[in-house]
Amino acid sequence: MADTSAAGGAAAPDGKQVSAAIPISVTPAVPAELNPPYTPGPPAKGGAPNATPEQAAAFAWQEFIALNWPAGPQGGQPGQREAPSSTCAFGNPNCTVPTVWETFRGKVETFPGNGNPPPGYVQNASRSYGYDALPQYNYGVPVAACDPAQANDPVPWVNLDETDQITLDNMYAGVVAAGSSPGNSSPQLIRFLAKSNRAQYVYVASNSDPKNPLNQWWSAIPPSVVTATKNYLSAKQASPPPGSTSMVSQYNGTIEVKAAWRPLNPSELASGRFHVQTVRFYEKASSGGFCYRDAKWGLVALHIIQKTLSAPYFIYATFEQADNLLTPTGLPIEDADGRVIRSALAAPTTPQVCLVDPKPASSGSANETPSALGTVILTGNRATCQPASSQAYCAAPRSQLFYRNAAFPPTNNAPSAGNICVNRRANNIPAEVIDANAQAHAAIAAYLRSRSITSAPWLAYKLVNVQYYPYDKVITTQTPNGSLYNGQPPYTARHPSPASYYQANIVVETNRSLQLFSGGLSPNISTDWNQDGTQHKNSYYAGGHFNMGGCMGCHGSQGQNPQGQAGDFSVILARGAVVVPETPSIETQQGLTEVRRNRKLSK
């Protein structure tokens, strides 16, 4: 089924010629390493630390193609999950099976909320521990169908049990018509899921004893293991050996995905530009608990992170559907490759927002707790970051993306009394990523033609960026707008572009704390400072401690070494049991109402 020919020199779907710098192939094989072969050294050769941005972009696309390959038959038998189909071609509209990544285990399938072992768990000679069982979503309380007619429907592979962006804000697509999602209390709300592959499930299951409630990693990492991990990180400033049983360090080859989905308008559904799948989403039941609904929705974003031998900090790739960024009248800001084709407003958002991140006075004692002095304000001038005397919220988003910051405890310290519309990215997609998108689209188009497939939605998805090496942002000057990193070309693994350092997906990391994340979150505002006035670092690697930005920095802050937890850059592993599914917040003039979350951020 694979087409291993290079895309170089071929015509892209828009007729433009594209470069042959890094070949991209349509194949179901997930790449195991960036820039192979890798030898640790010293000096290290190959691998992520020595890769170019172009190589990293091609690696990300090979992951995307392989993980979105149609999966083989799913009957709960060993070896069936995450196995690509041998009969369905990539992009074949007649193959309505789940994709490979959709057959990964959802986080509640590995970390059930009811205190029992994961569904299907069994100790067996093959050491699969029942990974391939068909999906079940077991929360702390049973969840019934909102509509009794759906009670006996097959359990969908796409389980949208997150309604917010890591508790900081809710994201909405103004383009969604109110009638596009029956039974949905917030039809424009974008909802999320997190899944992980066999490697993570086996690591968690093999380190758990179903007979010992104090040693069940699917509920929580034991305190002794957390302590041992933190001591190792502090002493070695590097990840423990992969596969460790006494400390948290996952196997190489561990993959996690996070995906964003929303209802589609009839015209969008008919366009063929969205990957569509049956999803499960959650609402509050009339009894006061939770209930679920199943519906056909569209994929609007996909994060892929993978741990490799050369990248124990994981490689972070993020993709979007091409129609996310729209003007108020519904015109695209970028083309399918990521080129800006229509001028947007000067400010990334309306109203303009700005981070005030003052350096605390030195206390003379070491303290790695992030400063709580930061705040995000409405401003008329992002350069000076002075509060606006009067600046209205975005009252009529129309077709635009928009978000609402959370106002409930812990205090968000961000403007939360109205909508904030998204005009453009804080950092445009880099040129090498745009080139990789053109090459990938050309390769996919050629593959489809060779199989007489007219089109496929994957031509309307684009790589936004990929992070593949930690960078330490050193603050030399203090500015009111968060001491932004502004590296200049030429860019390398050890010297990323600002867009790469702050890697962010426009529908997954949208508010100011996430679009330009670095340092830590305290309480829910990004800050580059510790309470003692030192610079906050969030990621350990190879004997160094880094103030990394974007996805990698956030996973370091919330996954590798959060307070009281350990997760080896995995937030879902660090957080453990998923007790409840999330339901929509209610919008008020004072902000969003608080709903019960299935995880909490550390400060």
Coordinates of C-alpha atoms in Angstrom, one line a residue:
M1 CA 0.0 0.0 0.0
A2 CA 3.0 2.4 0.4
D3 CA 4.2 4.8 -2.2
T4 CA 7.8 5.4 -1.5
S5 CA 8.5 7.9 -4.3
A6 CA 9.8 11.3 -3.4
A7 CA 7.5 14.3 -3.8
G8 CA 10.3 16.5 -5.1
G9 CA 9.7 18.3 -8.4
A10 CA 6.0 17.2 -8.5
A11 CA 3.2 19.7 -9.0
A12 CA 1.3 20.6 -5.8
P13 CA -2.6 20.6 -6.0
D14 CA -2.4 24.4 -6.7
G15 CA -0.1 23.8 -9.7
K16 CA 3.0 25.2 -8.0
Q17 CA 6.4 23.5 -8.3
V18 CA 7.8 22.4 -5.0
S19 CA 11.3 21.7 -3.8
A20 CA 12.8 18.2 -3.5
A21 CA 14.9 19.0 -0.4
I22 CA 13.4 16.4 2.0
P23 CA 11.4 13.5 0.4
I24 CA 8.0 12.8 1.9
S25 CA 6.4 9.5 1.2
V26 CA 2.9 8.1 1.6
T27 CA 3.5 5.1 3.7
P28 CA 2.0 3.5 6.8
A29 CA 5.3 3.2 8.6
V30 CA 5.6 5.5 11.6
P31 CA 9.2 6.9 11.7
A32 CA 11.0 5.8 14.9
E33 CA 13.8 8.4 14.8
L34 CA 14.4 11.9 13.4
N35 CA 17.6 12.2 11.3
P36 CA 18.8 8.5 11.6
P37 CA 21.1 6.9 12.2
Y38 CA 21.7 8.2 15.7
T39 CA 24.8 7.4 17.8
P40 CA 24.8 8.9 21.3
G41 CA 28.5 9.6 21.3
P42 CA 30.2 11.7 22.5
P43 CA 30.1 13.4 20.2
A44 CA 26.6 12.5 19.3
K45 CA 25.9 12.0 15.6
G46 CA 22.6 12.2 13.8
G47 CA 19.3 12.2 15.7
A48 CA 17.2 15.2 16.7
P49 CA 20.0 17.3 18.2
N50 CA 21.6 17.5 14.8
A51 CA 18.6 17.6 12.6
T52 CA 17.6 20.6 10.4
P53 CA 14.2 22.3 10.6
E54 CA 13.5 20.8 7.1
Q55 CA 14.3 17.3 8.4
A56 CA 12.0 17.8 11.4
A57 CA 9.1 19.0 9.2
A58 CA 9.4 15.9 7.0
F59 CA 9.6 13.7 10.0
A60 CA 6.4 15.3 11.3
W61 CA 4.6 14.7 8.0
Q62 CA 5.7 11.0 7.9
E63 CA 4.1 10.6 11.4
F64 CA 0.9 12.3 10.3
I65 CA 0.5 10.2 7.2
A66 CA 1.2 6.9 9.0
L67 CA -1.0 7.7 12.0
N68 CA -3.9 8.8 9.8
W69 CA -3.7 5.6 7.7
P70 CA -6.9 3.6 7.9
A71 CA -6.7 1.0 10.7
G72 CA -7.1 -2.7 10.2
P73 CA -10.1 -4.6 11.5
Q74 CA -11.0 -4.0 15.2
G75 CA -12.5 -6.9 17.1
G76 CA -10.7 -6.6 20.4
Q77 CA -8.2 -9.3 19.4
P78 CA -4.4 -9.0 20.2
G79 CA -2.4 -6.9 17.8
Q80 CA -5.4 -5.1 16.2
R81 CA -5.2 -1.7 17.7
E82 CA -2.9 0.8 16.0
A83 CA -2.3 -1.7 13.1
P84 CA -2.7 -0.1 9.6
S85 CA -5.0 -1.7 7.1
S86 CA -3.6 -3.9 4.4
T87 CA -6.5 -3.3 2.1
C88 CA -7.6 0.3 2.6
A89 CA -5.6 3.0 0.8
F90 CA -4.7 6.3 2.5
G91 CA -7.5 8.7 2.0
N92 CA -9.9 6.3 0.4
P93 CA -13.4 7.7 1.2
N94 CA -15.0 4.3 1.0
C95 CA -12.9 3.2 4.1
T96 CA -14.9 4.5 7.0
V97 CA -12.8 2.7 9.6
P98 CA -10.9 4.6 12.3
T99 CA -7.5 5.9 11.6
V100 CA -4.5 4.2 13.3
W101 CA -4.2 6.9 15.9
E102 CA -7.9 6.8 16.7
T103 CA -7.4 3.2 17.8
F104 CA -4.9 4.3 20.5
R105 CA -6.2 4.1 24.0
G106 CA -8.1 7.2 25.2
K107 CA -6.6 8.6 28.5
V108 CA -9.6 7.2 30.5
E109 CA -9.0 3.8 29.0
T110 CA -5.5 3.7 30.5
F111 CA -6.3 5.8 33.6
P112 CA -9.9 4.8 34.5
G113 CA -11.7 6.9 37.1
N114 CA -13.5 4.1 38.9
G115 CA -10.5 2.6 40.7
N116 CA -10.6 -0.6 38.7
P117 CA -7.9 -1.8 36.3
P118 CA -8.2 -0.5 32.7
P119 CA -10.9 -2.1 30.6
G120 CA -9.8 -5.4 29.1
Y121 CA -6.7 -5.6 31.5
V122 CA -5.2 -9.0 31.7
Q123 CA -1.8 -10.3 32.6
N124 CA -0.6 -12.5 29.7
A125 CA 2.5 -13.9 28.2
S126 CA 2.5 -11.5 25.3
R127 CA 2.7 -8.6 27.7
S128 CA 0.0 -6.6 25.9
Y129 CA -2.1 -6.5 29.1
G130 CA -5.3 -6.4 27.2
Y131 CA -4.4 -3.2 25.2
D132 CA -6.5 -4.3 22.2
A133 CA -9.8 -4.6 23.9
L134 CA -12.6 -2.5 22.3
P135 CA -13.1 1.0 23.8
Q136 CA -14.8 1.5 27.1
Y137 CA -14.9 4.8 29.0
N138 CA -15.0 4.1 32.7
Y139 CA -15.3 7.3 34.9
G140 CA -15.8 7.5 38.6
V141 CA -19.6 7.3 38.1
P142 CA -21.5 5.5 35.2
V143 CA -22.4 7.8 32.3
A144 CA -25.6 7.0 30.4
A145 CA -26.8 8.2 27.0
C146 CA -28.6 11.5 27.0
D147 CA -30.8 10.0 24.2
P148 CA -31.9 6.5 25.2
A149 CA -32.0 5.7 21.4
Q150 CA -28.1 5.8 21.5
A151 CA -27.7 3.6 24.5
N152 CA -26.8 0.5 22.5
D153 CA -24.8 2.2 19.8
P154 CA -21.2 1.0 19.2
V155 CA -18.8 2.9 21.5
P156 CA -17.1 5.6 19.3
W157 CA -13.3 5.6 19.1
V158 CA -13.2 9.4 19.5
N159 CA -14.0 10.4 23.1
L160 CA -14.2 14.1 23.6
D161 CA -14.0 14.4 27.4
E162 CA -12.2 17.8 27.6
T163 CA -13.9 21.1 27.0
D164 CA -11.2 23.6 27.7
Q165 CA -7.6 24.4 26.9
I166 CA -5.8 22.9 30.0
T167 CA -8.4 24.7 32.2
L168 CA -7.2 28.2 31.1
D169 CA -9.9 29.1 28.5
N170 CA -12.6 27.7 26.3
M171 CA -12.2 28.0 22.5
Y172 CA -15.0 28.5 20.0
A173 CA -15.5 28.5 16.2
G174 CA -17.8 31.4 15.3
V175 CA -18.4 29.8 11.9
V176 CA -20.5 27.0 13.4
A177 CA -24.2 27.5 12.9
A178 CA -26.4 27.0 16.0
G179 CA -28.4 24.2 14.3
S180 CA -25.4 22.1 13.3
S181 CA -25.2 20.2 16.6
P182 CA -28.5 18.9 18.0
G183 CA -28.4 18.4 21.8
N184 CA -25.2 20.3 22.2
S185 CA -25.5 23.0 24.9
S186 CA -22.5 24.9 23.3
P187 CA -22.4 24.1 19.6
Q188 CA -19.5 26.5 18.8
L189 CA -17.3 25.1 21.5
I190 CA -14.2 23.1 20.3
R191 CA -13.7 19.9 22.4
F192 CA -10.6 17.8 22.9
L193 CA -9.3 14.3 23.5
A194 CA -5.9 12.8 24.5
K195 CA -4.8 9.3 23.5
S196 CA -1.6 7.2 23.8
N197 CA -0.2 4.2 22.1
R198 CA 0.6 0.7 23.2
A199 CA 4.0 1.6 24.5
Q200 CA 2.5 3.9 27.2
Y201 CA -0.3 1.5 28.1
V202 CA 2.2 -1.4 28.6
Y203 CA 4.5 0.8 30.6
V204 CA 1.7 1.8 33.0
A205 CA 0.2 -1.7 33.2
S206 CA 3.5 -3.5 33.7
N207 CA 4.4 -1.2 36.6
S208 CA 1.0 -1.8 38.3
D209 CA -0.1 -4.5 40.7
P210 CA -3.9 -5.0 40.5
K211 CA -3.8 -6.5 44.0
N212 CA -1.9 -3.7 45.6
P213 CA -3.9 -0.4 45.7
L214 CA -0.7 1.5 46.6
N215 CA 1.0 0.5 43.4
Q216 CA -1.4 1.1 40.6
W217 CA 0.1 3.5 38.1
W218 CA -3.2 3.7 36.2
S219 CA -4.6 5.5 39.3
A220 CA -1.6 7.6 40.3
I221 CA 2.2 7.3 40.3
P222 CA 3.2 6.0 43.8
P223 CA 4.7 8.8 46.0
S224 CA 8.0 6.9 46.4
V225 CA 8.4 6.7 42.6
V226 CA 7.6 10.4 42.3
T227 CA 10.2 11.2 44.9
A228 CA 12.9 9.0 43.3
T229 CA 12.1 10.6 39.9
K230 CA 12.4 14.1 41.2
N231 CA 15.7 13.3 43.0
Y232 CA 17.1 11.9 39.8
L233 CA 16.1 14.8 37.7
S234 CA 17.6 17.3 40.2
A235 CA 20.8 15.4 40.5
K236 CA 21.3 14.4 36.9
Q237 CA 19.3 17.1 35.1
A238 CA 18.3 14.4 32.6
S239 CA 15.5 11.8 32.1
P240 CA 16.0 8.5 33.9
P241 CA 16.7 5.4 31.7
P242 CA 13.7 4.6 29.5
G243 CA 11.5 1.8 30.8
S244 CA 12.6 2.4 34.4
T245 CA 10.4 0.7 37.0
S246 CA 11.6 2.7 40.0
M247 CA 11.3 6.1 38.3
V248 CA 9.0 7.6 35.7
S249 CA 10.6 7.3 32.2
Q250 CA 8.6 5.8 29.4
Y251 CA 9.8 3.5 26.6
N252 CA 11.2 5.0 23.5
G253 CA 8.5 4.9 20.8
T254 CA 5.8 6.2 23.2
I255 CA 3.4 8.3 21.2
E256 CA 0.6 10.6 22.5
V257 CA -1.9 12.6 20.5
K258 CA -4.2 15.4 21.4
A259 CA -7.0 16.3 18.9
A260 CA -9.5 19.1 18.6
W261 CA -13.0 18.5 17.1
R262 CA -16.1 20.5 16.4
P263 CA -19.5 20.2 14.8
L264 CA -19.6 21.0 11.0
N265 CA -22.1 23.1 9.0
P266 CA -23.8 21.2 6.2
S267 CA -21.6 23.0 3.7
E268 CA -18.4 22.0 5.5
L269 CA -19.6 18.4 5.8
A270 CA -20.2 18.4 2.0
S271 CA -16.9 20.0 1.2
G272 CA -14.8 17.0 1.8
R273 CA -12.2 19.2 3.5
F274 CA -12.6 17.7 7.0
H275 CA -11.8 14.3 8.4
V276 CA -15.1 13.2 9.8
Q277 CA -15.7 10.6 12.5
T278 CA -18.3 9.6 15.0
V279 CA -17.4 11.3 18.3
R280 CA -18.8 11.1 21.8
F281 CA -19.3 14.3 23.8
Y282 CA -20.7 15.0 27.2
E283 CA -23.4 17.1 28.7
K284 CA -24.9 17.6 32.2
A285 CA -27.7 15.2 32.8
S286 CA -31.1 16.4 34.2
S287 CA -30.3 14.2 37.2
G288 CA -27.2 16.3 38.0
G289 CA -24.6 13.9 36.7
F290 CA -23.3 13.4 33.2
C291 CA -24.7 11.9 30.0
Y292 CA -23.2 11.4 26.5
R293 CA -24.2 12.0 22.9
D294 CA -22.7 10.6 19.8
A295 CA -22.5 12.6 16.5
K296 CA -20.5 13.1 13.3
W297 CA -17.9 15.9 13.8
G298 CA -14.8 17.2 12.1
L299 CA -11.2 17.1 13.1
V300 CA -9.7 20.6 13.3
A301 CA -6.3 20.0 15.0
L302 CA -3.9 17.2 15.9
H303 CA -0.9 17.2 18.1
I304 CA 1.6 14.3 17.8
I305 CA 4.4 13.8 20.4
Q306 CA 6.9 10.9 20.2
K307 CA 9.8 9.9 22.5
T308 CA 12.8 8.6 20.6
L309 CA 16.3 7.5 21.5
S310 CA 17.7 10.9 20.5
A311 CA 14.8 12.9 21.9
P312 CA 13.9 11.7 25.4
Y313 CA 12.1 15.0 25.8
F314 CA 9.7 14.0 22.9
I315 CA 9.4 15.5 19.5
Y316 CA 6.3 17.8 19.2
A317 CA 4.4 18.2 15.9
T318 CA 1.2 20.0 15.5
F319 CA -1.2 20.1 12.5
E320 CA -4.4 22.0 11.7
Q321 CA -7.3 21.9 9.3
A322 CA -6.8 24.6 6.7
D323 CA -10.0 26.5 7.4
N324 CA -9.5 27.3 11.1
L325 CA -8.3 30.9 10.7
L326 CA -11.0 33.0 9.1
T327 CA -11.9 36.6 8.8
P328 CA -15.2 37.8 10.3
T329 CA -16.8 37.3 6.8
G330 CA -15.5 33.8 6.5
L331 CA -12.5 34.3 4.2
P332 CA -9.3 32.3 4.9
I333 CA -6.3 34.0 6.3
E334 CA -3.9 31.3 5.1
D335 CA -3.8 28.8 2.2
A336 CA -3.6 25.1 2.7
D337 CA 0.2 25.2 2.9
G338 CA 0.2 27.9 5.5
R339 CA 1.1 31.0 3.4
V340 CA -0.7 34.2 4.6
I341 CA -2.9 35.1 1.7
R342 CA -5.1 37.8 3.3
S343 CA -4.1 40.7 5.5
A344 CA -5.3 40.3 9.0
L345 CA -5.6 43.0 11.6
A346 CA -2.3 44.2 13.1
A347 CA -3.0 42.7 16.5
P348 CA -3.3 38.9 16.9
T349 CA -6.5 39.4 18.9
T350 CA -9.4 41.8 19.4
P351 CA -9.2 43.2 22.0
Q352 CA -5.5 43.3 22.2
V353 CA -4.0 41.5 25.2
C354 CA -0.6 41.8 26.8
L355 CA 1.4 39.9 29.6
V356 CA 2.7 41.9 32.5
D357 CA 5.4 39.7 34.0
P358 CA 7.4 41.6 36.7
K359 CA 10.6 40.2 38.1
P360 CA 10.2 39.5 41.9
A361 CA 12.7 41.0 44.3
S362 CA 15.5 38.6 45.1
S363 CA 14.8 36.7 48.4
G364 CA 18.3 35.3 48.6
S365 CA 17.1 31.7 48.8
A366 CA 16.6 29.1 46.1
N367 CA 13.0 28.6 45.1
E368 CA 11.8 27.0 41.9
T369 CA 8.2 27.9 42.5
P370 CA 6.9 30.2 39.6
S371 CA 6.1 33.8 40.5
A372 CA 2.5 34.6 41.0
L373 CA 2.9 38.3 40.1
G374 CA 2.0 38.0 36.4
T375 CA -1.2 39.1 34.8
V376 CA -2.7 39.4 31.3
I377 CA -4.4 42.7 30.5
L378 CA -6.4 44.4 27.8
T379 CA -4.1 47.0 26.2
G380 CA -4.2 49.6 23.5
N381 CA -0.5 49.2 22.8
R382 CA 1.2 45.8 23.0
A383 CA 4.7 47.4 23.0
T384 CA 4.2 49.4 26.2
C385 CA 1.6 47.0 27.7
Q386 CA -0.3 49.8 29.4
P387 CA -3.9 49.0 30.4
A388 CA -6.5 50.2 28.0
S389 CA -8.6 53.0 29.3
S390 CA -11.6 51.5 27.5
Q391 CA -11.5 48.6 25.0
A392 CA -14.5 46.6 24.2
Y393 CA -14.6 42.8 24.0
C394 CA -15.3 41.2 20.6
A395 CA -19.1 41.3 20.7
A396 CA -19.7 39.7 17.3
P397 CA -17.1 37.1 16.2
R398 CA -19.2 36.0 13.2
S399 CA -16.9 33.4 11.4
Q400 CA -13.8 34.0 13.5
L401 CA -12.3 31.8 16.2
F402 CA -12.7 33.3 19.6
Y403 CA -12.0 32.3 23.2
R404 CA -13.1 33.1 26.8
N405 CA -10.7 33.0 29.6
A406 CA -11.6 31.2 32.8
A407 CA -12.3 33.3 35.8
F408 CA -12.9 30.7 38.5
P409 CA -10.3 29.6 41.1
P410 CA -7.4 29.5 41.0
T411 CA -7.6 33.1 39.8
N412 CA -6.7 33.2 36.1
N413 CA -5.4 36.9 36.3
A414 CA -6.6 37.2 32.7
P415 CA -9.5 39.3 31.1
S416 CA -12.5 37.1 31.3
A417 CA -15.6 39.2 31.0
G418 CA -16.1 38.7 27.2
N419 CA -15.1 37.2 23.9
I420 CA -11.6 37.6 22.6
C421 CA -11.5 37.2 18.8
V422 CA -8.5 35.6 17.0
N423 CA -7.3 37.7 14.0
R424 CA -4.0 35.8 13.2
R425 CA -1.2 33.8 14.7
A426 CA 1.2 35.4 17.1
N427 CA 4.0 33.9 14.9
N428 CA 3.4 32.9 11.3
I429 CA 4.2 29.4 10.0
P430 CA 7.9 29.2 9.1
A431 CA 9.0 29.0 5.4
E432 CA 10.5 25.6 5.8
V433 CA 7.2 24.2 7.2
I434 CA 5.2 25.8 4.3
D435 CA 7.6 24.1 1.9
A436 CA 7.2 20.8 3.7
N437 CA 3.4 21.2 3.5
A438 CA 3.6 21.8 -0.3
Q439 CA 5.7 18.7 -0.7
A440 CA 3.4 16.5 1.4
H441 CA 0.3 17.7 -0.4
A442 CA 2.0 17.0 -3.7
A443 CA 3.0 13.5 -2.6
I444 CA -0.6 12.8 -1.3
A445 CA -2.1 14.1 -4.5
A446 CA 0.1 11.9 -6.6
Y447 CA -0.7 8.9 -4.4
L448 CA -4.4 9.5 -4.7
R449 CA -4.2 9.9 -8.5
S450 CA -2.4 6.6 -8.8
R451 CA -5.3 4.9 -7.0
S452 CA -8.1 6.8 -8.9
I453 CA -9.1 8.6 -5.7
T454 CA -10.5 12.0 -6.7
S455 CA -9.6 13.8 -3.4
A456 CA -9.1 13.3 0.3
P457 CA -9.6 15.6 3.3
W458 CA -5.8 15.2 4.2
L459 CA -5.0 17.7 1.4
A460 CA -6.7 20.4 3.6
Y461 CA -4.5 19.7 6.7
K462 CA -1.2 21.5 7.3
L463 CA 1.8 21.2 9.6
V464 CA 2.0 24.3 11.8
N465 CA 5.4 23.6 13.3
V466 CA 7.6 21.0 15.0
Q467 CA 9.8 21.2 18.1
Y468 CA 12.6 18.7 18.4
Y469 CA 15.3 20.1 20.7
P470 CA 15.0 22.1 24.0
Y471 CA 16.3 25.7 23.9
D472 CA 17.1 27.8 27.0
K473 CA 15.6 31.2 26.7
V474 CA 18.0 33.4 28.7
I475 CA 16.4 36.8 29.7
T476 CA 18.9 39.6 29.2
T477 CA 16.4 42.5 29.3
Q478 CA 13.1 42.8 31.1
T479 CA 10.2 44.1 29.0
P480 CA 6.6 44.6 30.0
N481 CA 5.3 42.2 27.4
G482 CA 6.9 39.0 28.8
S483 CA 10.5 39.3 27.6
L484 CA 9.8 37.7 24.3
Y485 CA 12.3 35.4 22.6
N486 CA 13.3 37.0 19.2
G487 CA 16.1 34.8 17.7
Q488 CA 17.3 35.7 14.3
P489 CA 18.2 33.4 11.3
P490 CA 19.9 31.2 10.4
Y491 CA 17.8 28.7 12.5
T492 CA 19.0 25.4 13.7
A493 CA 18.0 22.8 16.4
R494 CA 20.0 24.7 19.0
H495 CA 18.8 28.1 17.7
P496 CA 15.1 28.0 16.8
S497 CA 12.9 30.6 15.2
P498 CA 10.5 32.4 17.5
A499 CA 7.6 30.5 15.8
S500 CA 9.4 27.2 16.6
Y501 CA 10.3 28.3 20.2
Y502 CA 6.7 29.3 20.9
Q503 CA 5.1 26.5 18.8
A504 CA 1.3 26.8 19.2
N505 CA -1.8 25.5 17.5
I506 CA -4.4 28.2 16.8
V507 CA -7.3 26.1 18.2
V508 CA -5.4 24.3 21.0
E509 CA -3.2 27.0 22.5
T510 CA -4.8 30.3 21.8
N511 CA -4.9 32.6 24.8
R512 CA -1.8 34.7 25.7
S513 CA -0.5 32.3 28.3
L514 CA -0.4 29.5 25.7
Q515 CA 0.3 31.2 22.3
L516 CA 3.5 32.6 23.8
F517 CA 4.2 30.2 26.6
S518 CA 7.6 29.9 28.3
G519 CA 8.7 29.3 31.9
G520 CA 5.8 28.1 34.1
L521 CA 2.2 28.7 34.9
S522 CA 1.4 30.5 38.2
P523 CA -1.4 30.4 39.0
N524 CA -2.6 30.1 35.4
I525 CA -0.5 32.8 33.8
S526 CA 2.8 32.1 32.1
T527 CA 5.9 33.6 33.8
D528 CA 9.6 33.5 33.3
W529 CA 10.4 34.1 36.9
N530 CA 10.5 32.2 40.2
Q531 CA 9.3 33.7 43.4
D532 CA 12.9 34.4 44.5
G533 CA 13.7 36.4 41.4
T534 CA 15.6 33.7 39.5
Q535 CA 14.6 32.5 36.0
H536 CA 12.1 29.7 35.9
K537 CA 13.2 26.5 34.1
N538 CA 10.8 23.8 33.0
S539 CA 12.7 21.0 31.2
Y540 CA 15.7 18.8 32.1
Y541 CA 17.9 17.3 29.4
A542 CA 21.5 16.1 29.0
G543 CA 22.7 17.8 32.2
G544 CA 20.9 21.1 31.6
H545 CA 17.9 22.9 32.9
F546 CA 16.0 24.8 30.2
N547 CA 13.4 27.6 30.0
M548 CA 11.7 26.1 26.9
G549 CA 8.7 27.5 25.2
G550 CA 5.6 26.3 23.4
C551 CA 4.4 22.7 23.5
M552 CA 7.7 21.2 24.8
G553 CA 8.0 23.8 27.6
C554 CA 4.4 23.2 28.7
H555 CA 4.9 19.4 28.7
G556 CA 8.1 19.9 30.7
S557 CA 6.3 22.2 33.2
Q558 CA 3.2 20.2 33.5
G559 CA 4.5 16.7 32.6
Q560 CA 8.2 16.1 33.4
N561 CA 8.5 17.7 36.8
P562 CA 5.3 19.3 38.1
Q563 CA 5.0 19.9 41.8
G564 CA 4.1 16.7 43.6
Q565 CA 3.9 14.6 40.4
A566 CA 6.1 13.0 37.7
G567 CA 5.2 12.0 34.2
D568 CA 8.2 12.0 31.8
F569 CA 6.8 14.9 29.7
S570 CA 3.3 13.2 29.7
V571 CA 0.6 15.3 31.3
I572 CA -1.9 12.4 31.3
L573 CA 0.6 10.1 33.0
A574 CA 1.4 12.7 35.6
R575 CA -2.3 13.4 36.3
G576 CA -3.4 9.8 36.5
A577 CA -7.1 8.7 37.0
V578 CA -9.7 10.5 34.9
V579 CA -12.6 10.8 37.3
V580 CA -15.1 12.7 35.2
P581 CA -15.7 13.8 31.7
E582 CA -15.9 17.6 31.2
T583 CA -19.0 19.4 30.1
P584 CA -19.3 22.9 28.8
S585 CA -19.0 26.0 31.0
I586 CA -21.9 28.5 30.8
E587 CA -20.9 32.0 29.5
T588 CA -21.8 34.9 31.7
Q589 CA -20.8 38.6 31.8
Q590 CA -18.6 37.8 34.7
G591 CA -16.8 35.0 32.8
L592 CA -17.3 31.2 32.4
T593 CA -19.0 29.2 35.1
E594 CA -16.8 26.6 36.7
V595 CA -17.4 23.0 35.8
R596 CA -15.8 20.0 37.3
R597 CA -12.5 19.2 35.5
N598 CA -11.0 15.8 34.9
R599 CA -7.5 17.2 35.8
K600 CA -6.0 20.1 37.6
L601 CA -2.9 22.2 36.8
S602 CA -0.1 22.4 39.3
K603 CA 0.9 25.9 40.3

